[in-house]
Amino acid sequence: MSEEKGATKADLERVDAIIADCQGEKWALIPALHEIQRSLGYIPVEAIPSIASSLGLFPSQVQGVISFYTQFYTAPKGKNIVRVCRGTACHVRGGKTILKLVKQQLGIDEGETTPDFEYTLETVACIGVCALAPNLVINRNTYGQMNPKKVAQLFGRKNKA
């Protein structure tokens, strides 16, 4: 299960190094957040005050941007992001069962990350390939017409560890 851990001193020092180049530049918030997340894998909550101070913003402004854009997150994610579609076509064609099976295979619930940081499980309103329903995406790869056998093939090795 995912547990939020505080940022390490090294993580916070890395954040400081990233934002050092954009002192007082409010426009640099989003590029800085992207660079922090690329570097650390997430944006430490503990770093928000120093990010805000460095750029001349309020911490609430930085947090507002982080929470507005879904590509930013404040907890470490798994190496592989699994997104299961909850759209109408997927729902009608068994998407709820697919989600249940993925949860069982990975041993986590929606929004959680496996303890080894291999997988993070998310659900999305629609992936946009309704003709392939039910479907899921792992990182940038879409897997359509999912069924219990395909779920086991994708994630079965996880239970053999």
mmCIF file of C-alpha atoms in Angstrom:
data_model
loop_
_atom_site.group_PDB
_atom_site.id
_atom_site.type_symbol
_atom_site.label_atom_id
_atom_site.label_comp_id
_atom_site.label_asym_id
_atom_site.label_seq_id
_atom_site.Cartn_x
_atom_site.Cartn_y
_atom_site.Cartn_z
ATOM 1 C CA MET A 1 0.000 0.000 0.000
ATOM 2 C CA SER A 2 1.224 3.494 -0.616
ATOM 3 C CA GLU A 3 2.448 5.392 2.404
ATOM 4 C CA GLU A 4 3.344 9.032 2.246
ATOM 5 C CA LYS A 5 6.903 9.521 3.372
ATOM 6 C CA GLY A 6 8.499 12.849 4.000
ATOM 7 C CA ALA A 7 11.015 14.173 1.535
ATOM 8 C CA THR A 8 14.649 13.477 2.308
ATOM 9 C CA LYS A 9 17.160 16.237 2.912
ATOM 10 C CA ALA A 10 18.713 15.360 -0.454
ATOM 11 C CA ASP A 11 15.313 15.759 -2.157
ATOM 12 C CA LEU A 12 14.842 19.217 -0.650
ATOM 13 C CA GLU A 13 18.392 20.217 -1.604
ATOM 14 C CA ARG A 14 17.663 19.097 -5.186
ATOM 15 C CA VAL A 15 14.503 21.248 -5.204
ATOM 16 C CA ASP A 16 16.514 24.229 -3.967
ATOM 17 C CA ALA A 17 19.063 23.707 -6.748
ATOM 18 C CA ILE A 18 16.314 23.558 -9.378
ATOM 19 C CA ILE A 19 14.541 26.712 -8.224
ATOM 20 C CA ALA A 20 17.777 28.640 -7.656
ATOM 21 C CA ASP A 21 17.882 29.520 -11.349
ATOM 22 C CA CYS A 22 14.482 31.209 -11.314
ATOM 23 C CA GLN A 23 14.551 33.438 -8.220
ATOM 24 C CA GLY A 24 11.645 35.892 -8.252
ATOM 25 C CA GLU A 25 10.335 34.656 -11.611
ATOM 26 C CA LYS A 26 6.650 33.863 -11.093
ATOM 27 C CA TRP A 27 6.309 32.716 -14.703
ATOM 28 C CA ALA A 28 8.779 29.874 -13.957
ATOM 29 C CA LEU A 29 6.433 28.009 -11.607
ATOM 30 C CA ILE A 30 5.150 25.388 -14.033
ATOM 31 C CA PRO A 31 8.524 24.711 -15.698
ATOM 32 C CA ALA A 32 10.115 24.445 -12.236
ATOM 33 C CA LEU A 33 7.421 22.029 -11.045
ATOM 34 C CA HIS A 34 7.957 19.910 -14.159
ATOM 35 C CA GLU A 35 11.705 19.833 -13.532
ATOM 36 C CA ILE A 36 11.276 18.960 -9.847
ATOM 37 C CA GLN A 37 8.910 16.143 -10.680
ATOM 38 C CA ARG A 38 11.130 14.870 -13.485
ATOM 39 C CA SER A 39 14.097 14.886 -11.138
ATOM 40 C CA LEU A 40 12.470 13.431 -8.002
ATOM 41 C CA GLY A 41 9.472 11.595 -9.412
ATOM 42 C CA TYR A 42 7.094 13.829 -7.439
ATOM 43 C CA ILE A 43 6.853 17.272 -5.822
ATOM 44 C CA PRO A 44 7.491 17.069 -2.069
ATOM 45 C CA VAL A 45 4.848 18.884 -0.034
ATOM 46 C CA GLU A 46 7.619 20.050 2.287
ATOM 47 C CA ALA A 47 9.187 21.934 -0.636
ATOM 48 C CA ILE A 48 6.125 24.052 -1.426
ATOM 49 C CA PRO A 49 7.028 26.917 0.968
ATOM 50 C CA SER A 50 10.561 27.243 -0.427
ATOM 51 C CA ILE A 51 9.300 27.038 -4.015
ATOM 52 C CA ALA A 52 6.789 29.801 -3.262
ATOM 53 C CA SER A 53 9.310 31.981 -1.471
ATOM 54 C CA SER A 54 11.874 31.614 -4.227
ATOM 55 C CA LEU A 55 9.428 32.570 -6.973
ATOM 56 C CA GLY A 56 7.682 35.372 -5.084
ATOM 57 C CA LEU A 57 4.419 33.486 -4.665
ATOM 58 C CA PHE A 58 2.262 32.359 -1.759
ATOM 59 C CA PRO A 59 2.416 28.652 -0.851
ATOM 60 C CA SER A 60 -1.321 28.442 -1.573
ATOM 61 C CA GLN A 61 -0.657 29.588 -5.152
ATOM 62 C CA VAL A 62 1.924 26.846 -5.667
ATOM 63 C CA GLN A 63 -0.362 24.238 -4.091
ATOM 64 C CA GLY A 64 -3.237 25.493 -6.253
ATOM 65 C CA VAL A 65 -1.248 24.905 -9.439
ATOM 66 C CA ILE A 66 -0.091 21.464 -8.271
ATOM 67 C CA SER A 67 -3.617 20.381 -7.403
ATOM 68 C CA PHE A 68 -5.152 21.863 -10.574
ATOM 69 C CA TYR A 69 -2.960 19.962 -13.044
ATOM 70 C CA THR A 70 -3.347 16.191 -12.862
ATOM 71 C CA GLN A 71 0.174 15.567 -14.129
ATOM 72 C CA PHE A 72 1.617 16.945 -10.871
ATOM 73 C CA TYR A 73 1.593 14.831 -7.730
ATOM 74 C CA THR A 74 2.916 15.216 -4.214
ATOM 75 C CA ALA A 75 3.618 11.580 -3.396
ATOM 76 C CA PRO A 76 5.982 9.180 -5.132
ATOM 77 C CA LYS A 77 4.342 7.153 -7.897
ATOM 78 C CA GLY A 78 5.237 3.732 -9.198
ATOM 79 C CA LYS A 79 7.506 3.174 -12.157
ATOM 80 C CA ASN A 80 4.436 1.957 -14.075
ATOM 81 C CA ILE A 81 1.192 3.928 -13.945
ATOM 82 C CA VAL A 82 -1.837 1.715 -14.573
ATOM 83 C CA ARG A 83 -5.000 3.577 -15.571
ATOM 84 C CA VAL A 84 -8.241 1.621 -15.761
ATOM 85 C CA CYS A 85 -11.075 3.194 -17.721
ATOM 86 C CA ARG A 86 -14.382 3.830 -15.944
ATOM 87 C CA GLY A 87 -16.126 5.242 -19.014
ATOM 88 C CA THR A 88 -19.584 4.127 -20.089
ATOM 89 C CA ALA A 89 -18.476 1.719 -22.833
ATOM 90 C CA CYS A 90 -15.896 0.110 -20.538
ATOM 91 C CA HIS A 91 -18.402 -0.092 -17.690
ATOM 92 C CA VAL A 92 -21.007 -1.772 -19.878
ATOM 93 C CA ARG A 93 -18.440 -4.266 -21.182
ATOM 94 C CA GLY A 94 -17.074 -5.311 -17.791
ATOM 95 C CA GLY A 95 -14.688 -2.563 -16.767
ATOM 96 C CA LYS A 96 -15.702 -2.900 -13.113
ATOM 97 C CA THR A 97 -14.552 -6.527 -13.146
ATOM 98 C CA ILE A 98 -11.293 -5.570 -14.869
ATOM 99 C CA LEU A 99 -10.608 -2.976 -12.156
ATOM 100 C CA LYS A 100 -11.344 -5.528 -9.437
ATOM 101 C CA LEU A 101 -8.958 -8.046 -11.027
ATOM 102 C CA VAL A 102 -6.172 -5.463 -11.429
ATOM 103 C CA LYS A 103 -6.592 -4.505 -7.762
ATOM 104 C CA GLN A 104 -6.292 -8.171 -6.792
ATOM 105 C CA GLN A 105 -3.257 -8.777 -9.003
ATOM 106 C CA LEU A 106 -1.389 -5.726 -7.711
ATOM 107 C CA GLY A 107 -2.628 -5.935 -4.123
ATOM 108 C CA ILE A 108 -3.495 -2.226 -4.047
ATOM 109 C CA ASP A 109 -6.548 -0.009 -4.329
ATOM 110 C CA GLU A 110 -7.174 3.009 -6.566
ATOM 111 C CA GLY A 111 -4.729 5.823 -5.914
ATOM 112 C CA GLU A 112 -2.228 3.526 -4.221
ATOM 113 C CA THR A 113 1.290 2.438 -5.119
ATOM 114 C CA THR A 114 2.803 -0.981 -4.569
ATOM 115 C CA PRO A 115 5.393 -1.092 -1.763
ATOM 116 C CA ASP A 116 8.166 -1.741 -4.302
ATOM 117 C CA PHE A 117 7.106 1.370 -6.273
ATOM 118 C CA GLU A 118 6.640 -0.780 -9.369
ATOM 119 C CA TYR A 119 2.942 0.132 -9.959
ATOM 120 C CA THR A 120 0.501 2.922 -9.175
ATOM 121 C CA LEU A 121 -3.181 2.263 -9.873
ATOM 122 C CA GLU A 122 -5.480 5.044 -11.068
ATOM 123 C CA THR A 123 -8.877 5.203 -12.710
ATOM 124 C CA VAL A 124 -9.872 7.640 -15.430
ATOM 125 C CA ALA A 125 -13.226 8.827 -16.728
ATOM 126 C CA CYS A 126 -12.435 7.820 -20.309
ATOM 127 C CA ILE A 127 -9.366 6.695 -22.191
ATOM 128 C CA GLY A 128 -10.960 7.504 -25.530
ATOM 129 C CA VAL A 129 -10.769 4.143 -27.274
ATOM 130 C CA CYS A 130 -14.302 3.018 -26.568
ATOM 131 C CA ALA A 131 -14.313 0.541 -29.467
ATOM 132 C CA LEU A 132 -11.709 -1.474 -27.535
ATOM 133 C CA ALA A 133 -13.678 -1.508 -24.271
ATOM 134 C CA PRO A 134 -12.971 -2.511 -21.624
ATOM 135 C CA ASN A 135 -9.469 -1.127 -21.659
ATOM 136 C CA LEU A 136 -6.598 0.061 -19.543
ATOM 137 C CA VAL A 137 -3.366 1.930 -20.086
ATOM 138 C CA ILE A 138 0.025 1.109 -18.614
ATOM 139 C CA ASN A 139 2.256 4.139 -19.040
ATOM 140 C CA ARG A 140 1.719 4.912 -22.752
ATOM 141 C CA ASN A 141 0.521 1.482 -23.882
ATOM 142 C CA THR A 142 -3.197 0.865 -24.300
ATOM 143 C CA TYR A 143 -4.575 -2.633 -23.794
ATOM 144 C CA GLY A 144 -8.049 -3.177 -25.194
ATOM 145 C CA GLN A 145 -10.773 -5.785 -25.036
ATOM 146 C CA MET A 146 -9.544 -6.755 -21.586
ATOM 147 C CA ASN A 147 -10.755 -9.934 -19.949
ATOM 148 C CA PRO A 148 -9.649 -11.923 -16.881
ATOM 149 C CA LYS A 149 -7.095 -13.922 -18.881
ATOM 150 C CA LYS A 150 -5.478 -10.775 -20.321
ATOM 151 C CA VAL A 151 -5.305 -9.179 -16.860
ATOM 152 C CA ALA A 152 -3.575 -12.310 -15.531
ATOM 153 C CA GLN A 153 -1.115 -12.204 -18.458
ATOM 154 C CA LEU A 154 -0.299 -8.546 -17.821
ATOM 155 C CA PHE A 155 0.048 -8.757 -14.052
ATOM 156 C CA GLY A 156 0.244 -12.460 -13.190
ATOM 157 C CA ARG A 157 4.003 -12.328 -12.679
ATOM 158 C CA LYS A 158 3.409 -9.877 -9.821
ATOM 159 C CA ASN A 159 1.813 -12.630 -7.695
ATOM 160 C CA LYS A 160 4.639 -15.095 -8.376
ATOM 161 C CA ALA A 161 7.206 -12.958 -6.539
#
